[in-house]
XYZ file of C-alpha atoms in Angstrom:
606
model
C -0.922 32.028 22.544
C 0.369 28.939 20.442
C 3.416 29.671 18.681
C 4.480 26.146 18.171
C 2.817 23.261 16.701
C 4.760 19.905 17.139
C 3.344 17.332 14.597
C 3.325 13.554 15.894
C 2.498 11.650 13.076
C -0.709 9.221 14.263
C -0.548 6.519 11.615
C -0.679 2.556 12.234
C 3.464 2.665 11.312
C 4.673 5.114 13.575
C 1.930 3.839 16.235
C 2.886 0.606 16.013
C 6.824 2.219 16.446
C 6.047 3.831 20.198
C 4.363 7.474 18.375
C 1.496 7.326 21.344
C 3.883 7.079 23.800
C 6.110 9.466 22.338
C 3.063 11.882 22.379
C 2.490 11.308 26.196
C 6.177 12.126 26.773
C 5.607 15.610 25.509
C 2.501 16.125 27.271
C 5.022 15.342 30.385
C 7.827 17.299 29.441
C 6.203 20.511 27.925
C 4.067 20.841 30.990
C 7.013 20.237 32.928
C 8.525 23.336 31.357
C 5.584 25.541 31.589
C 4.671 25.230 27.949
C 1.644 23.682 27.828
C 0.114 26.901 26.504
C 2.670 27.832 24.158
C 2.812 24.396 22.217
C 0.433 22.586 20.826
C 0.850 18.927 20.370
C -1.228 17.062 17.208
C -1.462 14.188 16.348
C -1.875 13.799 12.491
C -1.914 10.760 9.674
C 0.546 9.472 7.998
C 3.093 11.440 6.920
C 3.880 8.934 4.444
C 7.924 8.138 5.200
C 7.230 5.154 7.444
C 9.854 3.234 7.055
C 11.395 6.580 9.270
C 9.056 6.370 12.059
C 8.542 7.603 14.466
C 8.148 11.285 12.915
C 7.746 14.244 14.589
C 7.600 17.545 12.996
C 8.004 20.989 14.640
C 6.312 24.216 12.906
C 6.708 26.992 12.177
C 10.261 25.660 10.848
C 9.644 22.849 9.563
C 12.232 20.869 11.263
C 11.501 16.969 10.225
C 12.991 14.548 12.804
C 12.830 11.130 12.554
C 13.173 7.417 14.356
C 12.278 9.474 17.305
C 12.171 7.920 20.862
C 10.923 8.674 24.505
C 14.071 9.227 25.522
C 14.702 11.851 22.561
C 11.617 13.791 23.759
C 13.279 15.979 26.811
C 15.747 17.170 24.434
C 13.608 18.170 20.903
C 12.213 20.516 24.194
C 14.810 22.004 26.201
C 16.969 22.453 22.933
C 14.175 22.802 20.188
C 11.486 24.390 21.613
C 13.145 26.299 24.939
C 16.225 27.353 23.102
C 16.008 27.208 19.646
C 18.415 24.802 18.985
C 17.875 21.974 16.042
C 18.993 18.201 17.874
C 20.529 17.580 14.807
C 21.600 13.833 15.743
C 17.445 13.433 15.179
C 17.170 15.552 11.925
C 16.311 13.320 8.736
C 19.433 12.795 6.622
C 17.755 13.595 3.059
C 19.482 10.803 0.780
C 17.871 11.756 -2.777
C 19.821 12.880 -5.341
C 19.026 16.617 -5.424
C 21.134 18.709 -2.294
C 18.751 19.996 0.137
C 18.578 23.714 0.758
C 20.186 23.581 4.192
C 22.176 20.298 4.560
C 21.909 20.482 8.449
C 18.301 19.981 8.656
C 16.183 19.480 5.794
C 12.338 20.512 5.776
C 9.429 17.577 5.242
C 8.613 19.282 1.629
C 12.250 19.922 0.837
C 12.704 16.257 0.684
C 13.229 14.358 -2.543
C 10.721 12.030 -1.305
C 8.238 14.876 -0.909
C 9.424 17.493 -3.559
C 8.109 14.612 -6.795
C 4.862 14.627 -5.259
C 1.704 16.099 -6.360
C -0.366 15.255 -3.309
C -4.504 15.454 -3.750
C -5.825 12.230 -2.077
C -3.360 12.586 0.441
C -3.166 16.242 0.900
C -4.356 16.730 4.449
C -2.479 13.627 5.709
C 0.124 14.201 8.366
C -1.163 18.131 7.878
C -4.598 17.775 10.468
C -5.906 16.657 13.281
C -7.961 13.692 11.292
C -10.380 13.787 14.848
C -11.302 17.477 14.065
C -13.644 18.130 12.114
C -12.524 22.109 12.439
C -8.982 21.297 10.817
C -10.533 19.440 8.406
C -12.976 23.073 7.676
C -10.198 25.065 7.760
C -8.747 23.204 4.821
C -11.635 23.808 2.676
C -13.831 20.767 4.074
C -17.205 20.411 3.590
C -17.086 23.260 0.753
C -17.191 20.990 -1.825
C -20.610 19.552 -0.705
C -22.034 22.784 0.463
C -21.145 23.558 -3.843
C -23.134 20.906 -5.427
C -25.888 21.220 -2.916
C -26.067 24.899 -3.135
C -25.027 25.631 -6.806
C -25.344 22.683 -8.886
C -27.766 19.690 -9.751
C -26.997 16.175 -9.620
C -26.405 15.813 -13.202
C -23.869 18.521 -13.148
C -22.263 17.065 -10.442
C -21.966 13.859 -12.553
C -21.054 15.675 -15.602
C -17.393 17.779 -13.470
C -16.592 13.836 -12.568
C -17.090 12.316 -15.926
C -15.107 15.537 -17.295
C -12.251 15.016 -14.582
C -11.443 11.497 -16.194
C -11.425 10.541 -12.847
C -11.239 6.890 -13.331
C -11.556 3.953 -10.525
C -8.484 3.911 -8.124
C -9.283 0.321 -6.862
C -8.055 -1.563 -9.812
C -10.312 -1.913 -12.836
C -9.917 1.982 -13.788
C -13.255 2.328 -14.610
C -14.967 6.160 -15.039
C -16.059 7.159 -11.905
C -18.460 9.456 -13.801
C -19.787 6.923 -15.917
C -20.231 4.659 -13.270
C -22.960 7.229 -11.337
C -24.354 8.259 -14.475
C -25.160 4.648 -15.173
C -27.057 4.800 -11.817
C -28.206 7.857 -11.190
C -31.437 7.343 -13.709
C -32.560 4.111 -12.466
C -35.674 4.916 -9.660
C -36.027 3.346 -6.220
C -37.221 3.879 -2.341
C -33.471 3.578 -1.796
C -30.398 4.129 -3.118
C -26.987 3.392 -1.645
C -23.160 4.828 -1.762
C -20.960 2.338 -0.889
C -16.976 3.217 0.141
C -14.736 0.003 -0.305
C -12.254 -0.005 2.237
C -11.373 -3.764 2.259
C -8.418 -3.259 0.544
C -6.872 -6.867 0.785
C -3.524 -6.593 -1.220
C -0.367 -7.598 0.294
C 1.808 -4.492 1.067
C -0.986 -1.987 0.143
C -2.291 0.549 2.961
C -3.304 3.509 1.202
C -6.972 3.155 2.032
C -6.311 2.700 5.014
C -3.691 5.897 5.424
C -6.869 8.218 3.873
C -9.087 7.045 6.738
C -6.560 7.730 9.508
C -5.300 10.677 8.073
C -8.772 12.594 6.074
C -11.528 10.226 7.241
C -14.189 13.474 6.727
C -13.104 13.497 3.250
C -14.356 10.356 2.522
C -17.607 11.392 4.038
C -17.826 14.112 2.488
C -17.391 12.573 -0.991
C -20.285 10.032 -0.488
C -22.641 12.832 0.814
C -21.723 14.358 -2.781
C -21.716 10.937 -4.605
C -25.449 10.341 -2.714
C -26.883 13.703 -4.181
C -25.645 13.153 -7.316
C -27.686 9.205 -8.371
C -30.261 9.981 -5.398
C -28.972 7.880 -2.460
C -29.725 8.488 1.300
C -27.674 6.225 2.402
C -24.114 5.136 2.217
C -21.858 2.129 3.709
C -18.283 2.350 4.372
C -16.674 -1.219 4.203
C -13.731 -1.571 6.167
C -11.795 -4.662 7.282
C -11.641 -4.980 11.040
C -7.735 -5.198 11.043
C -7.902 -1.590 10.872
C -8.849 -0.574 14.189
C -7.351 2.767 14.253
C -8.992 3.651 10.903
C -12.235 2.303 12.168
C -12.336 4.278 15.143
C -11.185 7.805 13.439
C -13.517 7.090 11.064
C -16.414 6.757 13.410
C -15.654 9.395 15.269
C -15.553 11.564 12.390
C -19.176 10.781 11.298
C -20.407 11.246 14.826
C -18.816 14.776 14.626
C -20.428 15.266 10.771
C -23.612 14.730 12.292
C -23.879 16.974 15.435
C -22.750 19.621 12.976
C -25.777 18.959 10.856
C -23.220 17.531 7.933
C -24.712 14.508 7.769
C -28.169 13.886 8.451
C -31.732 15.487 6.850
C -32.036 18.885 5.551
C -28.144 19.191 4.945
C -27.167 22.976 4.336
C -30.914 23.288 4.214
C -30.926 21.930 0.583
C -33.505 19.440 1.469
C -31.024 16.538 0.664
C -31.372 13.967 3.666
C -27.590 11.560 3.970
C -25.901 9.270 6.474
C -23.904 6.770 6.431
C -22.341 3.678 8.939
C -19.886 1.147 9.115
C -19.479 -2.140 8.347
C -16.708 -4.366 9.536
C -15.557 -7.196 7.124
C -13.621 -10.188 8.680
C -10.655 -9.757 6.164
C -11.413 -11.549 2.646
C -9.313 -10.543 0.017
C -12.567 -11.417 -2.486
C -14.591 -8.778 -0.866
C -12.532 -6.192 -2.286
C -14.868 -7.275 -5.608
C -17.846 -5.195 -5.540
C -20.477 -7.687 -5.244
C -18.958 -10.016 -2.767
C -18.360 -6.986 -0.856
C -21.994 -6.358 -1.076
C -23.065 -9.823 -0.226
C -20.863 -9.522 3.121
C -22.513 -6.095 3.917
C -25.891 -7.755 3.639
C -24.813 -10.624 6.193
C -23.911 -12.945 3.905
C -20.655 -14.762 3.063
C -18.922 -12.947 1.282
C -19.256 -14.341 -2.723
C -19.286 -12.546 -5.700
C -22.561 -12.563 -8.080
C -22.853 -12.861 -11.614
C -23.235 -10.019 -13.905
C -25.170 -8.523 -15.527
C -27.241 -6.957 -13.322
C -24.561 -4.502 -12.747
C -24.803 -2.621 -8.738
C -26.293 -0.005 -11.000
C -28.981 -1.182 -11.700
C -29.253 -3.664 -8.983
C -26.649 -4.146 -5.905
C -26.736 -3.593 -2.370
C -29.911 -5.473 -0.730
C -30.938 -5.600 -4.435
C -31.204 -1.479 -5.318
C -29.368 0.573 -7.216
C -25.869 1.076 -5.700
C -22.761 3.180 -6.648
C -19.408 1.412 -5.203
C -16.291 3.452 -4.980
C -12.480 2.768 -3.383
C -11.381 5.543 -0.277
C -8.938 6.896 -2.901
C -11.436 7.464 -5.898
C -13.677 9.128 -3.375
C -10.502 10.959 -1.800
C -10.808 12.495 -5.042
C -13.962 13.835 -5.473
C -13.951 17.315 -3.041
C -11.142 18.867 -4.803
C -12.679 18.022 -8.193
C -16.025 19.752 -7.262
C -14.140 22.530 -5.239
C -11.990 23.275 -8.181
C -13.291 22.279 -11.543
C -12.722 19.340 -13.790
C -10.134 21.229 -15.725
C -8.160 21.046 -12.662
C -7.712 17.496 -12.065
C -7.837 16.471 -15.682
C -4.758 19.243 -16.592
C -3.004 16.607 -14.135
C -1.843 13.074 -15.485
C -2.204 11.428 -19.191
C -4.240 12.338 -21.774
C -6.466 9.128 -20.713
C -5.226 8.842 -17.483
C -5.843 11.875 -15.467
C -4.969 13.005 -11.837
C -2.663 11.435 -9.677
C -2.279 7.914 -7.762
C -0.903 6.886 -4.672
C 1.159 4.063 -4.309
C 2.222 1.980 -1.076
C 6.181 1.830 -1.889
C 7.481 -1.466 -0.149
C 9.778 -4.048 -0.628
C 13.657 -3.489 -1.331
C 13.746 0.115 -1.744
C 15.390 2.671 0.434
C 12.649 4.838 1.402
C 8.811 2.280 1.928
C 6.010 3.917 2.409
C 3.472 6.261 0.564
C 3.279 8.089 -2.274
C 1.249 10.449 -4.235
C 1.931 11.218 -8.253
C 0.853 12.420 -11.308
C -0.419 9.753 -13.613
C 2.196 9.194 -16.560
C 5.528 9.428 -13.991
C 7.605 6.630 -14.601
C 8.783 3.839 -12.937
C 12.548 4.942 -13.015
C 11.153 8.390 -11.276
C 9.411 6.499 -8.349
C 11.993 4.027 -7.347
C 15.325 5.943 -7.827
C 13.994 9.647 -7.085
C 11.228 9.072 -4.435
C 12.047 5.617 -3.337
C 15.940 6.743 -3.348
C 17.039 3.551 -5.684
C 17.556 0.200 -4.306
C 19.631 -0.379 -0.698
C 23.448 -1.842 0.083
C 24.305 -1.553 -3.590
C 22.033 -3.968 -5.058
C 20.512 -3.920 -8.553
C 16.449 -3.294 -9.340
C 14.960 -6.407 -10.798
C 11.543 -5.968 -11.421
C 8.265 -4.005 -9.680
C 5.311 -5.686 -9.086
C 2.608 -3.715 -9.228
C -1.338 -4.635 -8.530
C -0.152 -7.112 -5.650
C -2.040 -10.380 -6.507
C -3.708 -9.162 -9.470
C -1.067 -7.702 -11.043
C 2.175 -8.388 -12.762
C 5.585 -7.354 -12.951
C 7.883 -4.847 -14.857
C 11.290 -5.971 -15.112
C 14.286 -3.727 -15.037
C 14.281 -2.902 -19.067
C 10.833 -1.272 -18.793
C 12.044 1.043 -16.032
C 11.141 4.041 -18.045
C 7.570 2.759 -18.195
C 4.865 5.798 -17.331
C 2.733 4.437 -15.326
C -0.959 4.817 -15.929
C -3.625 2.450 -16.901
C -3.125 1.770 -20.570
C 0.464 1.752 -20.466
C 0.681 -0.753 -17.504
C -2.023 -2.998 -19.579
C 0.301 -2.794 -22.732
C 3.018 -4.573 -21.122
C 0.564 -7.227 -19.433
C 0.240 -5.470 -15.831
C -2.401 -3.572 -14.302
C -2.424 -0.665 -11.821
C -4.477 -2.533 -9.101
C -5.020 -0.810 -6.040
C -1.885 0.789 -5.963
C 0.480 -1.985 -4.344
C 3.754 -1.206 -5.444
C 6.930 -4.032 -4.542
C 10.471 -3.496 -5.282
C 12.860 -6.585 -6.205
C 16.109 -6.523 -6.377
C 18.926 -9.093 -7.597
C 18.485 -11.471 -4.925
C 14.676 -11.935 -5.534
C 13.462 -15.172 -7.584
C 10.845 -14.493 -9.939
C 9.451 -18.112 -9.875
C 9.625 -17.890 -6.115
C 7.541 -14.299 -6.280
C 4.605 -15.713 -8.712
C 4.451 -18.678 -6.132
C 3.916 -16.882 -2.988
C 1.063 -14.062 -4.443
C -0.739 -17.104 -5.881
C -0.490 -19.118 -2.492
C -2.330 -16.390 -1.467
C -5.298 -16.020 -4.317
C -5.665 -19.853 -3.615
C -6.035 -19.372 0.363
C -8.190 -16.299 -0.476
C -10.428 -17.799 -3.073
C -14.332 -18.185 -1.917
C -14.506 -21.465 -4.098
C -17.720 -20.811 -5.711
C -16.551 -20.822 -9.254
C -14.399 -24.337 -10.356
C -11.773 -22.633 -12.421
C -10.743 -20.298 -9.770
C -11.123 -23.066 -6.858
C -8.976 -25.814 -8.510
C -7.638 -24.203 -11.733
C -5.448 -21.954 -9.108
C -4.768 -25.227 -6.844
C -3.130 -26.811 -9.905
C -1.624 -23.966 -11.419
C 0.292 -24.030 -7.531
C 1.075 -27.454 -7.443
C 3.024 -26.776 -11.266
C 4.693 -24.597 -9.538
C 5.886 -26.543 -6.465
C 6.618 -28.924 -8.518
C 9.490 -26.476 -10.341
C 10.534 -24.744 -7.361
C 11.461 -28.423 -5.451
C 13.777 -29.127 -9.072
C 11.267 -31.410 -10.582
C 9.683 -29.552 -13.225
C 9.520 -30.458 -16.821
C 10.005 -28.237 -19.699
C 6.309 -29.323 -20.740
C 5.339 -28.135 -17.168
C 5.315 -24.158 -18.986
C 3.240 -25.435 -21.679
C 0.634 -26.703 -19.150
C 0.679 -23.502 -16.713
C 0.269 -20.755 -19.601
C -2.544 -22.720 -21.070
C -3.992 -23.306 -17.612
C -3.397 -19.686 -17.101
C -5.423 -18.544 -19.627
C -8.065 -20.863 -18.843
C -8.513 -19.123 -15.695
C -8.457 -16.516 -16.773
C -11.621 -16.322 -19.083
C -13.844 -18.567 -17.350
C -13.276 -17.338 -13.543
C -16.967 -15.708 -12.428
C -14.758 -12.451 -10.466
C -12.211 -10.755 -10.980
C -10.052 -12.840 -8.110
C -10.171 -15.988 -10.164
C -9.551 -13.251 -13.637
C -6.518 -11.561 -12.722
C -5.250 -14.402 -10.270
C -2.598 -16.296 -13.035
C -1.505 -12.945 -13.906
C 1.939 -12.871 -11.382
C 2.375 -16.335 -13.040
C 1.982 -15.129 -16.733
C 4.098 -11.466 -16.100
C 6.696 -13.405 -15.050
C 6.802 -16.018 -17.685
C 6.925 -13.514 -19.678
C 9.579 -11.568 -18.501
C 12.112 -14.303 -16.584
C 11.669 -17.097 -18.358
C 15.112 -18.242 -18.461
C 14.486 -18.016 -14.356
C 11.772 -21.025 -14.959
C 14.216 -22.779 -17.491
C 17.282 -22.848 -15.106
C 15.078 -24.397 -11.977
C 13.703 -26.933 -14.450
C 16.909 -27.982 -16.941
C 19.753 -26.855 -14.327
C 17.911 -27.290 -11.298
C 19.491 -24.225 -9.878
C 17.825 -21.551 -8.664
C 19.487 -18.456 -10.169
C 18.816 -16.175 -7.119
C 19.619 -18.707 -4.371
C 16.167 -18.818 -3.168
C 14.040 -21.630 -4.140
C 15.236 -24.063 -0.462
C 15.275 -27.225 -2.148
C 17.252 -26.348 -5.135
C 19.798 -24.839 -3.020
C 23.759 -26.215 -2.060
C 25.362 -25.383 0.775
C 29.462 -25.638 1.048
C 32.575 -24.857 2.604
C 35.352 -23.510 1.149
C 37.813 -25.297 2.591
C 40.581 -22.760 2.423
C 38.839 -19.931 3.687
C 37.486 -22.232 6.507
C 39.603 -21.825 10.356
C 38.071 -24.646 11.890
C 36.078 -22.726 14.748
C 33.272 -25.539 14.622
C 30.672 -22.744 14.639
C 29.052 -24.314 11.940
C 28.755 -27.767 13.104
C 28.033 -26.668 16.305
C 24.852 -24.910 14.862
C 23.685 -27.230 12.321
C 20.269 -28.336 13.980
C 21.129 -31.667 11.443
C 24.149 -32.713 12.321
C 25.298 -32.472 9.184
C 28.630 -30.925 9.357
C 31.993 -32.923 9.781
C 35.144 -32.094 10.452
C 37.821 -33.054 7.650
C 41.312 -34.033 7.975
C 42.200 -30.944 5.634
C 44.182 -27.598 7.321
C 44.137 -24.832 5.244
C 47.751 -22.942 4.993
C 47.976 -20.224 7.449
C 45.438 -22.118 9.991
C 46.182 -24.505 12.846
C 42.683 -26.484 12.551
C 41.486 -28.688 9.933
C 38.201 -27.499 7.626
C 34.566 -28.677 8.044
C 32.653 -30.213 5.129
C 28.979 -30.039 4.698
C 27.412 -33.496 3.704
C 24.399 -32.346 0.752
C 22.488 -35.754 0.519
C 21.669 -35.137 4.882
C 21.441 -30.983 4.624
C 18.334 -29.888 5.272
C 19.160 -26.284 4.025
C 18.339 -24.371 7.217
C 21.336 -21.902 6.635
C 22.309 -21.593 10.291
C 25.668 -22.536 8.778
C 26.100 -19.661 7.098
C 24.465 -17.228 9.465
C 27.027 -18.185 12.397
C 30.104 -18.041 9.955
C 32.002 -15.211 10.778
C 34.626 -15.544 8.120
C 31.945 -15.745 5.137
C 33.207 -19.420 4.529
C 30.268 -21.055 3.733
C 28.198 -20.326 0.529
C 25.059 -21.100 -1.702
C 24.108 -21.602 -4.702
């Protein structure tokens, strides 16, 4: 009889951390102890802390360790398991600002990561076994479709979604019901679903957590999503970097089907569905809808003009409804519990929840699930427990690429679609970086539009060279030779872009650029009139010296300086017996070994 379960979360983080081998240590050990029948082991999704991993949670208590090694594993079970005992060296210190119940050990939901959370896409992640498809059952799978085959026609199906305000989690925010009603008239042999799991922003790996952690909801939502516009068939897209997605994924279709969940005649309602893969080689413009088509088809991957919309004609030129993982993450719980229930969630035109990836410099990265309309403030200081080693927040950027920034003033900012719009942003996918002090904003807008121009498919002109010269401006500030006439020239180019890109990669791609010249101006302003960079970042606007007083004469420095640019001077500071270094700027190639190997915090920038 099992009376423990010990939860090994199964996610690309902790994987990547040792969790596999972790999970063949307590195979060893509890067998070892003669408790291979008493505890089960399972390994689950991502929990969602992963900046903590490896995690490993023991039920029925609860207990939530964390940065768990092999060598830990002996003792969670002779102390843990055998005797009862918590290893509290292991036991997550909770750091949010509300005590937890028991400050010896605190619980995975008693966290203050956990306890702001309203979790719906992600609410069997790091809870089942995502390769059985009987813990996905017990939790209520497969209801949902066994309700609108058994209980409800296709239009009412697309009537709960359009009355859930479920709208597109994948960045444009679109109604999900509007965007099957739209298809769901229009007649053909074949119709498809299609499941976009490209999901190409920096930082952003929520899709990607969904299929490792619920991959049978996603089926299951695109069985649903098929009866309701008439499609037999569906496509999941998913990049090929995802291997461990890819293969939970498969496996969990292979199990839908030998249980008759996917295939003809499903719950002997007469409504025939299946569904494959297709692996895409990793281009950030086939996260656009078309493009992403175009690559499932065997093309290159390039977007197509529209109108026609997928509606009416997309995949291998039929009617096609395209949906995100997390949009279709969605879509069991709404049918399973009514539209009232997801739309009581969120802002009055913003409804449900959204999960975030939280990265950058923030205490606690990973993922997050909340209600639409929570603010900004709420996610980084209450969730994300506030910005590390004393530093102050600076700005969120939010919609990776294709998004923008909110600086530190708007902190209080609810986030949902409109509101994020208002203040020139967008939601995106759900790509959420934290900045702190030490980040340059000019320095942040260059590096996400280094990567729209390595990422554009060059069809379009505006988008192929309009974002080439919009990077070159902005070279040309960062190396201190910008002109004040330079901002002129980029916001006009911006805009440019902007309305005459064919896709949305070319239409959102000046936005980083725009957000911040908004917002840090006076950033651009001091690298072009002062040629400083105010956050010490931007390499050739930089100075490197020595205070002279501070400095002992140890020669680390010069000794490290792959340049040779470091002397010895004939000064000695009072108090030291050798004379000071000097740093010669016209030869310094900026490298800061310098100040990495000084152990008296001597040598500065700025």
């Amino acid at each position: 009889m099992i009376r423990t379960h010990i939860m090994i979360c199964g996610g690309t983080g902790c994987t990547s951390s040792g969790s596999k081998k972790i999970q063949e240590k307590f195979i060893e050990s509890l067998k070892a102890n003669g408790l291979e029948d008493e505890v089960q082991l399972v390994q689950t999704g991502c929990f969602g802390l992963c900046a903590l991993g490896p995690v490993v949670i023991v039920y029925p208590d609860g207990t939530f360790y964390s940065r768990v090694s092999v060598e830990d594993v002996d003792e969670i079970v002779e102390q843990h398991i055998l005797k009862g005992h918590i290893v509290e060296r292991l036991v997550y210190s909770d750091t949010g600002k509300v005590a937890p119940i028991n400050p010896k050990y605190v619980k995975l939901n008693e966290t203050a990561f956990y306890r702001a959370q309203n979790r719906v896409a992600l609410r069997n992640c790091g809870v089942i076994d995502p390769e059985n498809i009987n813990e996905y059952i017990a939790r209520d799978g497969y209801q949902a479709l066994a309700k609108a085959l058994n209980t409800m026609t296709p239009d009412e199906v697309i009537q709960c979604v359009k009355d859930s305000g479920l709208r597109g989690r994948g960045g444009g925010g679109f109604p999900t019901g509007v965007k099957w009603a739209l298809c769901a008239p229009n007649k053909a042999r074949q119709k498809y679903v299609v499941c976009n799991a490209d999901e190409g922003d920096p930082g952003a790996f929520m899709d990607r957590s969904v299929l490792e952690g619920d991959p049978h909801s996603i089926i299951e939502a695109m069985a649903i999503a098929g009866y309701a516009i008439g499609a037999t068939k569906g496509y999941v897209y998913v990049r090929a970097e995802y291997p461990i997605a890819v293969n939970r994924l498969q496996i969990a279709i292979d199990q839908a089907r030998e249980l008759g969940l996917l295939g003809k005649n499903i719950f002997n309602s007469k409504f025939d569905f299946d569904m494959e893969i297709r692996l895409g080689a990793g281009a950030f413009v086939c996260g656009e809808e078309t493009a992403l088509m175009t690559s499932i088809e065997g093309n290159r991957g390039e977007p197509r003009p529209r109108p026609p919309y997928p509606a009416v004609k997309g995949l291998f030129n039929s009617p096609t409804v395209e949906n995100n993982v997390e949009t279709f993450a969605n879509i069991p719980q709404i049918i399973l519990n009514g539209a009232q229930w997801f739309a009581s969630m969120g802002t009055e035109k913003s409804k449900g929840t959204k999960v975030f990836a939280l990265g950058g410099n923030i205490t606690h990265t990973g993922l997050v699930e909340v209600p639409m309309g929570t603010t900004l403030r709420e996610i980084i200081e209450d969730i994300g427990g506030g910005i590390p080693n004393g530093k102050r927040f600076k700005a969120a950027q939010t919609g990776g690429p294709s998004g923008g920034c909110i600086p530190a003033a708007l902190i209080d900012t609810e986030i949902d679609y409109d509101n994020l719009t208002a203040i020139g942003c967008m939601m995106g996918s759900g790509g959420l970086i934290v900045m702190d002090e030490d980040t340059c904003m000019v320095d942040i807008a260059k590096f996400f539009l280094e990567f729209t121009v390595d990422e554009s498919c060059g069809k379009c002109t505006p988008c192929r060279v309009g974002t080439k010269r919009l990077l070159e401006i902005l070279n040309k500030i960062t190396d201190g030779n910008g002109t004040m006439e330079d901002l002129d020239r980029m916001e006009e180019l911006c805009n440019y872009i902007k309305a005459n890109s064919q896709c949305g990669l070319g239409q959102t791609a000046p936005n980083p650029v725009l957000a911040t010249l908004k917002f840090f101006k006076d950033e651009y302003i001091a690298h072009i009139q002062n040629k400083k960079c105010p956050a010490g970042v931007c390499k050739n606007l930089l100075t490197f010296t020595i205070d002279k007083d501070k400095c002992i004469g140890c020669g680390m420095c010069a000794r490290n300086c792959p340049a040779g640019t470091i002397y010895q001077t004939d000064y000695v500071a009072p108090g030291h017996k050798l004379s000071s270094y000097y740093i010669d700027p016209a030869k310094c190639i900026k490298c800061s070994a310098c100040m990495d190997n000084c152990k008296f915090k001597a040598i500065s920038k700025q």
